[in-house]
CSV table of C-alpha atoms and ligand atoms in Angstrom, one decimal:
chain,number,residue,atom,x,y,z
X,350,MET,CA,111.1,-183.4,-192.3
X,351,GLN,CA,111.8,-183.0,-188.6
X,352,ALA,CA,108.7,-182.4,-186.4
X,353,LEU,CA,109.6,-178.8,-185.7
X,354,GLY,CA,111.3,-178.0,-189.0
X,355,ASN,CA,111.0,-174.3,-189.9
X,356,LYS,CA,109.5,-173.5,-186.5
X,357,LYS,CA,111.0,-170.6,-184.5
X,358,VAL,CA,110.9,-170.7,-180.7
X,359,LEU,CA,111.8,-167.7,-178.5
X,360,LEU,CA,112.7,-169.2,-175.1
X,361,GLY,CA,112.5,-166.7,-172.2
X,362,ILE,CA,114.3,-167.7,-169.1
X,363,THR,CA,113.6,-166.0,-165.7
X,364,GLY,CA,115.3,-166.4,-162.3
X,365,GLY,CA,114.7,-169.9,-160.9
X,366,ILE,CA,116.7,-173.0,-160.1
X,367,ALA,CA,114.7,-174.8,-162.9
X,368,ALA,CA,116.7,-172.7,-165.4
X,369,TYR,CA,119.2,-175.6,-165.7
X,370,LYS,CA,116.3,-177.7,-167.2
X,371,SER,CA,115.9,-175.1,-169.9
X,372,ALA,CA,119.4,-176.0,-171.2
X,373,GLU,CA,118.0,-179.5,-172.0
X,374,LEU,CA,114.9,-177.9,-173.5
X,375,VAL,CA,117.0,-175.9,-175.9
X,376,ARG,CA,118.7,-179.1,-176.9
X,377,LEU,CA,115.5,-181.0,-177.4
X,378,LEU,CA,113.8,-178.2,-179.4
X,379,THR,CA,116.8,-177.8,-181.6
X,380,LYS,CA,117.0,-181.6,-182.1
X,381,ALA,CA,113.3,-181.5,-183.2
X,382,GLY,CA,114.3,-179.0,-185.9
X,383,ALA,CA,113.3,-175.7,-184.3
X,384,GLU,CA,115.3,-172.6,-184.5
X,385,VAL,CA,115.7,-171.4,-180.9
X,386,ARG,CA,116.7,-168.0,-179.7
X,387,VAL,CA,117.1,-167.4,-175.9
X,388,VAL,CA,116.3,-164.3,-173.9
X,389,MET,CA,117.4,-164.2,-170.2
X,390,THR,CA,116.4,-161.8,-167.4
X,391,ALA,CA,119.0,-160.5,-165.1
X,392,SER,CA,118.0,-162.9,-162.3
X,393,ALA,CA,118.1,-165.9,-164.7
X,394,GLN,CA,121.8,-165.1,-165.3
X,395,LYS,CA,122.5,-165.7,-161.6
X,396,PHE,CA,121.5,-169.3,-162.1
X,397,VAL,CA,123.0,-170.3,-165.5
X,398,GLN,CA,125.6,-168.5,-167.7
X,399,PRO,CA,124.2,-167.2,-171.0
X,400,LEU,CA,127.1,-169.1,-172.7
X,401,THR,CA,125.4,-172.4,-172.0
X,402,TYR,CA,122.3,-171.5,-174.0
X,403,GLN,CA,124.4,-169.8,-176.7
X,404,ALA,CA,126.4,-173.0,-177.2
X,405,LEU,CA,123.2,-175.1,-177.3
X,406,SER,CA,121.1,-172.8,-179.6
X,407,GLY,CA,124.0,-171.7,-181.8
X,408,HIS,CA,122.9,-168.1,-181.4
X,409,ARG,CA,123.8,-165.2,-179.2
X,410,VAL,CA,121.6,-164.9,-176.1
X,411,TYR,CA,119.5,-161.7,-175.8
X,412,LEU,CA,120.0,-160.1,-172.4
X,413,ASP,CA,119.3,-156.4,-172.4
X,414,LEU,CA,116.6,-154.1,-173.8
X,415,PHE,CA,119.2,-151.4,-174.4
X,416,ASP,CA,121.9,-153.6,-176.0
X,417,ALA,CA,122.7,-151.5,-179.1
X,418,GLU,CA,124.6,-154.3,-180.8
X,419,ALA,CA,121.8,-156.8,-180.4
X,420,GLU,CA,119.2,-154.2,-181.3
X,421,SER,CA,121.0,-153.4,-184.5
X,422,ALA,CA,121.0,-157.2,-185.5
X,423,MET,CA,117.3,-157.7,-184.7
X,424,ASP,CA,115.4,-155.2,-182.6
X,425,HIS,CA,113.0,-156.3,-179.9
X,426,ILE,CA,109.9,-155.8,-182.0
X,427,GLU,CA,111.4,-157.8,-184.8
X,428,LEU,CA,112.3,-160.5,-182.3
X,429,ALA,CA,108.8,-160.6,-181.0
X,430,ARG,CA,107.5,-160.9,-184.6
X,431,TRP,CA,110.1,-163.5,-185.6
X,432,CYS,CA,109.0,-166.3,-183.4
X,433,ASP,CA,106.1,-168.8,-183.8
X,434,LEU,CA,106.0,-169.4,-180.1
X,435,LEU,CA,107.3,-167.4,-177.1
X,436,LEU,CA,107.8,-169.8,-174.3
X,437,VAL,CA,108.9,-168.5,-170.8
X,438,ALA,CA,110.4,-171.5,-168.9
X,439,PRO,CA,111.0,-171.2,-166.0
X,440,ALA,CA,108.5,-168.4,-165.3
X,441,SER,CA,108.9,-167.1,-161.8
X,442,ALA,CA,106.1,-165.8,-159.6
X,443,ASP,CA,107.6,-162.3,-160.0
X,444,PHE,CA,107.7,-162.5,-163.7
X,445,LEU,CA,104.1,-163.8,-164.0
X,446,GLY,CA,102.9,-160.9,-161.8
X,447,LYS,CA,104.7,-158.3,-163.9
X,448,MET,CA,103.6,-160.0,-167.1
X,449,ASN,CA,100.0,-160.0,-166.0
X,450,ALA,CA,100.2,-156.3,-165.0
X,451,GLY,CA,101.6,-155.4,-168.4
X,452,TYR,CA,105.1,-154.3,-167.2
X,453,ALA,CA,107.8,-153.8,-169.8
X,454,ASP,CA,110.9,-153.0,-167.7
X,455,ASN,CA,113.1,-155.7,-169.1
X,456,LEU,CA,113.6,-157.3,-172.5
X,457,LEU,CA,111.6,-160.4,-171.9
X,458,LEU,CA,108.6,-158.6,-170.5
X,459,THR,CA,108.7,-156.2,-173.5
X,460,LEU,CA,108.7,-159.1,-175.9
X,461,CYS,CA,105.7,-160.7,-174.1
X,462,LEU,CA,103.9,-157.4,-174.6
X,463,ALA,CA,105.0,-156.9,-178.1
X,464,SER,CA,104.3,-160.5,-179.3
X,465,LYS,CA,101.3,-161.3,-181.4
X,466,GLN,CA,102.3,-164.9,-181.5
X,467,SER,CA,101.4,-167.6,-179.0
X,468,VAL,CA,102.9,-167.0,-175.6
X,469,ALA,CA,103.3,-170.0,-173.2
X,470,VAL,CA,104.5,-169.9,-169.6
X,471,ALA,CA,105.9,-172.8,-167.6
X,472,PRO,CA,105.6,-171.7,-163.9
X,473,ALA,CA,108.4,-172.8,-161.5
X,474,MET,CA,108.3,-171.7,-157.9
X,475,ASN,CA,108.0,-172.8,-154.3
X,476,GLN,CA,104.6,-174.5,-153.7
X,477,GLN,CA,103.5,-171.9,-151.1
X,478,MET,CA,104.3,-169.1,-153.6
X,479,PHE,CA,102.3,-170.9,-156.3
X,480,ALA,CA,99.3,-171.5,-153.9
X,481,ASN,CA,99.3,-167.8,-152.9
X,482,PRO,CA,96.1,-166.2,-154.1
X,483,ALA,CA,98.1,-163.4,-155.8
X,484,THR,CA,99.9,-166.0,-158.0
X,485,GLN,CA,96.7,-167.9,-158.6
X,486,GLU,CA,94.9,-164.7,-159.6
X,487,ASN,CA,97.8,-163.8,-162.0
X,488,ILE,CA,97.7,-167.2,-163.6
X,489,LYS,CA,93.9,-167.1,-164.0
X,490,GLN,CA,94.1,-163.6,-165.6
X,491,LEU,CA,97.0,-164.6,-167.9
X,492,ALA,CA,95.0,-167.6,-169.1
X,493,ALA,CA,92.0,-165.3,-169.8
X,494,LYS,CA,94.4,-163.3,-171.9
X,495,ASN,CA,95.1,-166.5,-174.0
X,496,VAL,CA,98.5,-167.1,-172.4
X,497,LEU,CA,99.1,-170.9,-172.5
X,498,LEU,CA,99.8,-172.4,-169.1
X,499,TRP,CA,102.1,-175.4,-169.3
X,500,GLY,CA,102.4,-177.0,-165.8
X,501,PRO,CA,103.5,-176.8,-163.1
X,502,ALA,CA,104.1,-180.3,-162.0
X,503,GLU,CA,103.8,-181.6,-158.4
X,504,GLY,CA,106.7,-183.1,-156.5
X,505,GLU,CA,109.8,-182.4,-154.5
X,506,GLN,CA,111.2,-178.9,-154.8
X,507,ALA,CA,114.7,-177.5,-154.5
X,508,CYS,CA,113.8,-176.0,-151.1
X,509,GLY,CA,112.7,-179.4,-149.7
X,510,ASP,CA,108.9,-178.6,-149.9
X,511,VAL,CA,106.6,-181.0,-151.8
X,512,GLY,CA,103.7,-179.8,-153.8
X,513,PRO,CA,102.7,-178.1,-157.1
X,514,GLY,CA,105.2,-175.6,-158.4
X,515,ARG,CA,107.9,-177.7,-160.1
X,516,MET,CA,108.6,-176.8,-163.7
X,517,LEU,CA,107.6,-179.5,-166.2
X,518,GLU,CA,110.5,-181.6,-167.4
X,519,ALA,CA,112.2,-180.5,-170.6
X,520,GLN,CA,110.8,-183.4,-172.6
X,521,GLN,CA,107.2,-182.5,-171.5
X,522,LEU,CA,107.7,-178.9,-172.5
X,523,CYS,CA,109.2,-179.9,-175.9
X,524,ASP,CA,106.2,-182.2,-176.5
X,525,LYS,CA,103.8,-179.4,-175.7
X,526,ALA,CA,105.6,-177.1,-178.1
X,527,LEU,CA,105.5,-179.8,-180.7
X,528,GLN,CA,101.7,-180.4,-180.2
X,529,HIS,CA,101.1,-176.6,-180.3
X,530,LEU,CA,103.2,-175.8,-183.3
X,531,SER,CA,102.6,-178.9,-185.5
X,532,PRO,CA,99.0,-180.0,-184.8
X,533,GLY,CA,99.4,-182.8,-187.4
X,534,ARG,CA,96.9,-184.9,-189.3
X,535,LEU,CA,95.5,-186.5,-186.1
X,536,ALA,CA,95.2,-183.3,-184.1
X,537,GLY,CA,92.4,-183.7,-181.6
X,538,VAL,CA,92.1,-187.5,-182.2
X,539,LYS,CA,92.1,-189.9,-179.3
X,540,LEU,CA,94.0,-193.0,-180.4
X,541,LEU,CA,94.0,-196.1,-178.3
X,542,LEU,CA,96.6,-198.7,-179.1
X,543,THR,CA,97.7,-202.2,-177.9
X,544,ALA,CA,101.2,-203.4,-178.2
X,545,GLY,CA,103.6,-206.1,-177.2
X,546,PRO,CA,102.9,-209.7,-176.1
X,547,THR,CA,100.7,-210.8,-173.2
X,548,ARG,CA,101.8,-213.2,-170.4
X,549,GLU,CA,99.4,-215.9,-169.3
X,550,ALA,CA,100.3,-217.2,-165.8
X,551,ILE,CA,100.9,-221.0,-165.3
X,552,ASP,CA,101.9,-220.5,-161.7
X,553,PRO,CA,103.4,-217.6,-159.8
X,554,VAL,CA,106.7,-217.9,-161.6
X,555,ARG,CA,105.9,-219.3,-165.1
X,556,TYR,CA,103.9,-218.0,-168.0
X,557,ILE,CA,103.0,-218.6,-171.6
X,558,SER,CA,103.9,-215.8,-174.0
X,559,ASN,CA,105.2,-215.1,-177.5
X,560,ARG,CA,108.0,-213.4,-179.4
X,561,SER,CA,106.4,-210.0,-179.9
X,562,SER,CA,108.9,-207.2,-179.1
X,563,GLY,CA,106.4,-204.4,-179.1
X,564,LYS,CA,108.6,-202.4,-181.5
X,565,MET,CA,105.9,-202.0,-184.2
X,566,GLY,CA,103.3,-200.9,-181.7
X,567,TYR,CA,105.6,-198.4,-180.0
X,568,ALA,CA,106.6,-197.0,-183.4
X,569,ILE,CA,102.9,-196.5,-184.2
X,570,ALA,CA,102.4,-194.8,-180.9
X,571,THR,CA,105.3,-192.4,-181.6
X,572,ALA,CA,104.1,-191.7,-185.2
X,573,ALA,CA,100.5,-191.0,-184.0
X,574,PHE,CA,101.8,-188.7,-181.3
X,575,GLU,CA,103.9,-186.8,-183.9
X,576,GLN,CA,100.8,-186.3,-186.0
X,577,GLY,CA,99.1,-184.7,-183.0
X,578,ALA,CA,97.0,-187.6,-181.6
X,579,SER,CA,96.4,-188.0,-177.9
X,580,VAL,CA,97.8,-191.5,-177.5
X,581,THR,CA,97.0,-194.1,-174.9
X,582,LEU,CA,99.2,-197.2,-175.2
X,583,VAL,CA,98.1,-200.3,-173.5
X,584,SER,CA,101.3,-202.4,-173.5
X,585,GLY,CA,102.2,-205.9,-172.5
X,586,PRO,CA,105.6,-206.5,-171.0
X,587,VAL,CA,108.4,-205.2,-173.3
X,588,ALA,CA,111.9,-204.0,-173.0
X,589,LEU,CA,111.1,-200.6,-174.5
X,590,THR,CA,110.6,-197.1,-173.0
X,591,ALA,CA,107.3,-195.5,-173.6
X,592,PRO,CA,107.5,-192.7,-176.2
X,593,GLY,CA,107.4,-189.2,-174.6
X,594,GLY,CA,104.0,-187.7,-174.4
X,595,VAL,CA,102.2,-191.0,-174.7
X,596,ASN,CA,100.0,-192.2,-171.9
X,597,LEU,CA,101.3,-195.7,-171.0
X,598,ILE,CA,99.1,-198.3,-169.3
X,599,ALA,CA,101.3,-201.3,-168.5
X,600,VAL,CA,99.5,-204.7,-168.3
X,601,GLU,CA,100.5,-208.4,-168.3
X,602,SER,CA,97.7,-210.7,-169.2
X,603,ALA,CA,95.2,-210.7,-172.0
X,604,GLN,CA,92.4,-210.2,-169.5
X,605,GLN,CA,94.2,-207.1,-168.0
X,606,MET,CA,94.7,-205.8,-171.6
X,607,HIS,CA,91.0,-206.4,-172.4
X,608,ASP,CA,89.9,-204.6,-169.2
X,609,ALA,CA,92.2,-201.6,-169.8
X,610,VAL,CA,91.1,-201.3,-173.4
X,611,LEU,CA,87.4,-201.7,-172.9
X,612,GLN,CA,87.4,-199.1,-170.1
X,613,ARG,CA,88.7,-196.5,-172.7
X,614,ALA,CA,87.5,-197.7,-176.1
X,615,ALA,CA,84.1,-196.0,-176.2
X,616,ASP,CA,85.8,-192.7,-175.5
X,617,SER,CA,88.4,-193.2,-178.3
X,618,ASP,CA,88.3,-192.2,-181.9
X,619,VAL,CA,90.7,-194.7,-183.3
X,620,PHE,CA,91.7,-198.2,-181.9
X,621,VAL,CA,94.8,-199.9,-183.3
X,622,ALA,CA,95.2,-203.5,-182.1
X,623,CYS,CA,98.9,-204.2,-182.6
X,624,ALA,CA,99.4,-206.5,-179.6
X,625,ALA,CA,100.2,-210.2,-180.1
X,626,VAL,CA,97.5,-211.2,-177.6
X,627,SER,CA,97.8,-214.8,-176.4
X,628,ASP,CA,94.9,-216.7,-177.9
X,629,TYR,CA,94.7,-219.0,-174.9
X,630,ARG,CA,95.2,-218.7,-171.1
X,631,VAL,CA,95.7,-221.5,-168.5
X,632,ASP,CA,92.3,-222.5,-167.2
X,633,GLN,CA,93.3,-222.3,-163.5
X,634,ALA,CA,96.7,-220.9,-162.9
X,635,ALA,CA,98.3,-222.7,-159.9
X,636,ALA,CA,98.4,-220.6,-156.7
X,637,GLN,CA,101.8,-222.1,-155.8
X,638,LYS,CA,104.9,-223.0,-157.9
X,639,ILE,CA,104.2,-226.3,-159.7
X,640,LYS,CA,106.7,-229.0,-158.5
X,641,LYS,CA,108.3,-231.6,-160.7
X,642,SER,CA,106.4,-234.7,-159.9
X,643,SER,CA,105.7,-236.8,-163.0
X,644,ASP,CA,107.0,-237.3,-166.5
X,645,LYS,CA,104.1,-235.6,-168.1
X,646,LEU,CA,102.2,-232.5,-167.2
X,647,SER,CA,99.1,-231.2,-168.9
X,648,LEU,CA,97.9,-227.7,-169.0
X,649,ARG,CA,94.3,-227.0,-169.8
X,650,LEU,CA,94.0,-223.9,-171.9
X,651,VAL,CA,90.9,-221.8,-172.5
X,652,LEU,CA,90.3,-219.2,-175.2
X,653,ASN,CA,90.9,-215.5,-174.3
X,654,THR,CA,88.3,-212.9,-175.3
X,655,ASP,CA,89.2,-211.2,-178.6
X,656,ILE,CA,89.9,-207.6,-177.6
X,657,LEU,CA,89.7,-206.2,-181.1
X,658,ALA,CA,86.4,-208.0,-181.9
X,659,ALA,CA,85.0,-206.8,-178.5
X,660,VAL,CA,85.9,-203.2,-179.3
X,661,SER,CA,84.5,-203.3,-182.9
X,662,ALA,CA,81.2,-204.8,-181.5
X,663,LEU,CA,80.7,-201.8,-179.2
X,664,GLU,CA,77.7,-199.6,-180.0
X,665,GLN,CA,79.8,-196.5,-179.8
X,666,ARG,CA,82.9,-197.8,-181.5
X,667,PRO,CA,86.1,-196.2,-182.6
X,668,PHE,CA,87.6,-196.6,-186.1
X,669,CYS,CA,89.1,-200.1,-185.7
X,670,VAL,CA,92.5,-201.2,-187.1
X,671,GLY,CA,93.7,-204.8,-186.7
X,672,PHE,CA,96.9,-206.6,-187.5
X,673,ALA,CA,97.2,-210.0,-189.1
X,674,ALA,CA,100.5,-211.8,-188.7
X,675,GLU,CA,100.4,-214.8,-190.9
X,676,THR,CA,102.8,-217.4,-192.2
X,677,GLN,CA,100.9,-218.1,-195.4
X,678,ASP,CA,98.0,-216.8,-197.6
X,679,VAL,CA,98.4,-213.3,-196.0
X,680,GLU,CA,95.7,-211.7,-198.2
X,681,GLY,CA,93.1,-214.4,-197.7
X,682,TYR,CA,93.4,-214.5,-193.9
X,683,ALA,CA,93.6,-210.7,-193.6
X,684,LEU,CA,90.4,-210.2,-195.7
X,685,ASP,CA,88.6,-212.9,-193.7
X,686,LYS,CA,89.6,-211.1,-190.4
X,687,LEU,CA,88.5,-207.7,-191.8
X,688,LYS,CA,85.0,-209.1,-192.3
X,689,GLN,CA,84.7,-211.4,-189.3
X,690,LYS,CA,85.9,-208.8,-186.8
X,691,ASN,CA,84.0,-206.0,-188.6
X,692,LEU,CA,87.1,-203.8,-188.9
X,693,ASP,CA,87.7,-200.6,-190.8
X,694,MET,CA,91.2,-201.6,-191.7
X,695,ILE,CA,93.7,-204.4,-191.4
X,696,ALA,CA,97.5,-204.4,-191.7
X,697,ALA,CA,98.9,-207.8,-192.7
X,698,ASN,CA,102.4,-209.0,-192.7
X,699,GLN,CA,104.1,-212.3,-193.3
X,700,VAL,CA,105.9,-213.6,-190.3
X,701,GLY,CA,108.6,-216.2,-190.0
X,702,ALA,CA,110.2,-215.3,-193.4
X,703,GLY,CA,113.0,-212.9,-194.0
X,704,ASN,CA,113.9,-209.8,-192.1
X,705,SER,CA,110.5,-208.5,-191.1
X,706,GLY,CA,107.9,-209.0,-188.5
X,707,PHE,CA,108.5,-210.3,-185.0
X,708,GLU,CA,111.7,-209.3,-183.1
X,709,THR,CA,113.3,-207.3,-185.9
X,710,ASP,CA,113.5,-203.6,-186.6
X,711,PHE,CA,112.0,-203.9,-190.0
X,712,ASN,CA,108.6,-204.7,-191.4
X,713,GLN,CA,106.5,-204.5,-194.5
X,714,LEU,CA,102.7,-204.4,-194.6
X,715,GLU,CA,99.8,-205.0,-197.0
X,716,VAL,CA,96.9,-202.9,-195.7
X,717,PHE,CA,93.3,-203.6,-196.6
X,718,TRP,CA,90.0,-201.9,-196.1
X,719,ARG,CA,86.6,-202.6,-197.5
X,720,ASP,CA,87.2,-201.1,-200.9
X,721,GLY,CA,90.9,-200.6,-201.2
X,722,ARG,CA,94.4,-201.8,-200.4
X,723,HIS,CA,97.9,-200.3,-200.1
X,724,ALA,CA,101.3,-201.8,-199.8
X,725,ILE,CA,103.9,-200.4,-197.4
X,726,ALA,CA,107.3,-201.5,-198.7
X,727,HIS,CA,110.0,-203.1,-196.5
X,728,ALA,CA,111.5,-200.4,-194.3
X,729,SER,CA,112.3,-199.7,-190.6
X,730,LYS,CA,109.4,-200.0,-188.3
X,731,THR,CA,109.6,-196.3,-187.6
X,732,GLU,CA,109.1,-195.5,-191.3
X,733,VAL,CA,106.4,-198.2,-191.8
X,734,ALA,CA,104.6,-196.8,-188.7
X,735,LYS,CA,104.7,-193.3,-190.2
X,736,GLN,CA,103.2,-194.5,-193.5
X,737,LEU,CA,100.6,-196.5,-191.6
X,738,ILE,CA,99.5,-193.6,-189.5
X,739,ASP,CA,99.2,-191.4,-192.7
X,740,LEU,CA,96.9,-194.1,-194.1
X,741,ILE,CA,94.9,-194.4,-190.9
X,742,ALA,CA,94.5,-190.6,-190.8
X,743,GLU,CA,93.3,-190.6,-194.5
X,744,ARG,CA,90.8,-193.5,-194.0
X,745,TYR,CA,89.6,-192.2,-190.7
X,746,THR,CA,88.9,-188.7,-192.2
X,747,CYS,CA,87.1,-190.4,-195.1
X,748,ALA,CA,85.0,-192.6,-192.8
X,749,ARG,CA,83.9,-189.6,-190.7
X,750,SER,CA,82.9,-187.4,-193.7
E,1257,LIG,O1,92.6,-213.5,-184.9
E,1257,LIG,P1,94.0,-213.0,-184.8
E,1257,LIG,O2,94.6,-213.3,-183.4
E,1257,LIG,O3,94.9,-213.5,-185.9
E,1257,LIG,O4,93.9,-211.5,-185.0
E,1257,LIG,C1,94.9,-210.6,-184.8
E,1257,LIG,C2,94.4,-209.2,-184.5
E,1257,LIG,O5,93.4,-209.3,-183.4
E,1257,LIG,C3,95.5,-208.3,-184.0
E,1257,LIG,O6,95.1,-207.0,-184.3
E,1257,LIG,C4,95.4,-208.5,-182.4
E,1257,LIG,O7,95.9,-207.4,-181.7
E,1257,LIG,C5,93.9,-208.7,-182.2
E,1257,LIG,N1,93.6,-209.6,-181.1
E,1257,LIG,C6,93.0,-209.1,-180.0
E,1257,LIG,N2,92.6,-209.9,-179.0
E,1257,LIG,C7,92.8,-211.2,-179.0
E,1257,LIG,C8,93.5,-211.8,-180.2
E,1257,LIG,C9,93.8,-210.9,-181.2
E,1257,LIG,O8,92.8,-207.9,-179.9
E,1257,LIG,N3,92.5,-212.0,-178.0
């Protein structure tokens, strides 16, 4: 099922230049499976034509409190009851003021008053208007009335000013709607994850690395986010874009990955070590590019710290999940690793054979824990990641109870 399947979102659009971003928001919400109905204020219609949202949502746009035809199809009280979430994006300073005061002199304000469901606002205005004590007071009071405040972001504004007041991007708003409407099996869980290869410098231009594409780790990050986890992804260099809503920490070397993980591990609930960390690094990377000088060149390598073992040895440790990529005796090595590194779970796969593992879009896993095992059949990494996250959610819940 799609992440927002069966969910109904009423999107209110007020007068602001950010109204163009809401067109993309309708598209993203619809793509996630939500049914979207749009309500526009009169000033919003000065920025974008209702037809745009009509085409994207597949439904007529509601404009007027006294539109007899619209009211006969679904009156405004019904519309307020119909939705699971009423999101006003962009929400202008004027609208927030009226909403806070309980005005109902247009359709959208009436819906806000009449709705028993969650109401969220995404403020969008000039930074001075946002900083004004009147706006700040309105926002504070709306929050006290359980209105969800999504944004604003900081940055350059249409008027040329820079500061807080920009509407969040459509993807960020869609992610917030998703987290709000589908809390998922990992809601409230902080999940830390490593992915991709590491690069160990030989000199300023050369390095030792491996064939990991990061695809499995990135798919796990997406699946965990979809199940409501707050995800931090510590990633080595890969050619992938971080999944929306995931906090990405980009690193290069095993040492950097170790430091980034250890800084956050004690504050995480679940740690998934999916990275193909380089076992060794060059003892002393050269400060300058090494020149061709003789027939043979030796590099002295030293062992890198095992990040996963270091996390699992912490006094305050998260639920630890490791990976074992083996070319033979997958089960034997995986069970050894489970014990040696004191893990809660290990996901093993055979590499170097067939269409799974490194550099491909497919995988299959044999997952072990102290008193159980489960096979995840050959499928796309996206599908395998979903099943693995389900299993992690199940085992994590068991471990905590
Ligand atoms: O011992 P081995 O390298 O086979 O173990 C693989 C598991 O340990 C993976 O989960 C990998 O991410 C993790 N690992 C680590 N730090 C290392 C080496 C491996 O976190 N230096």
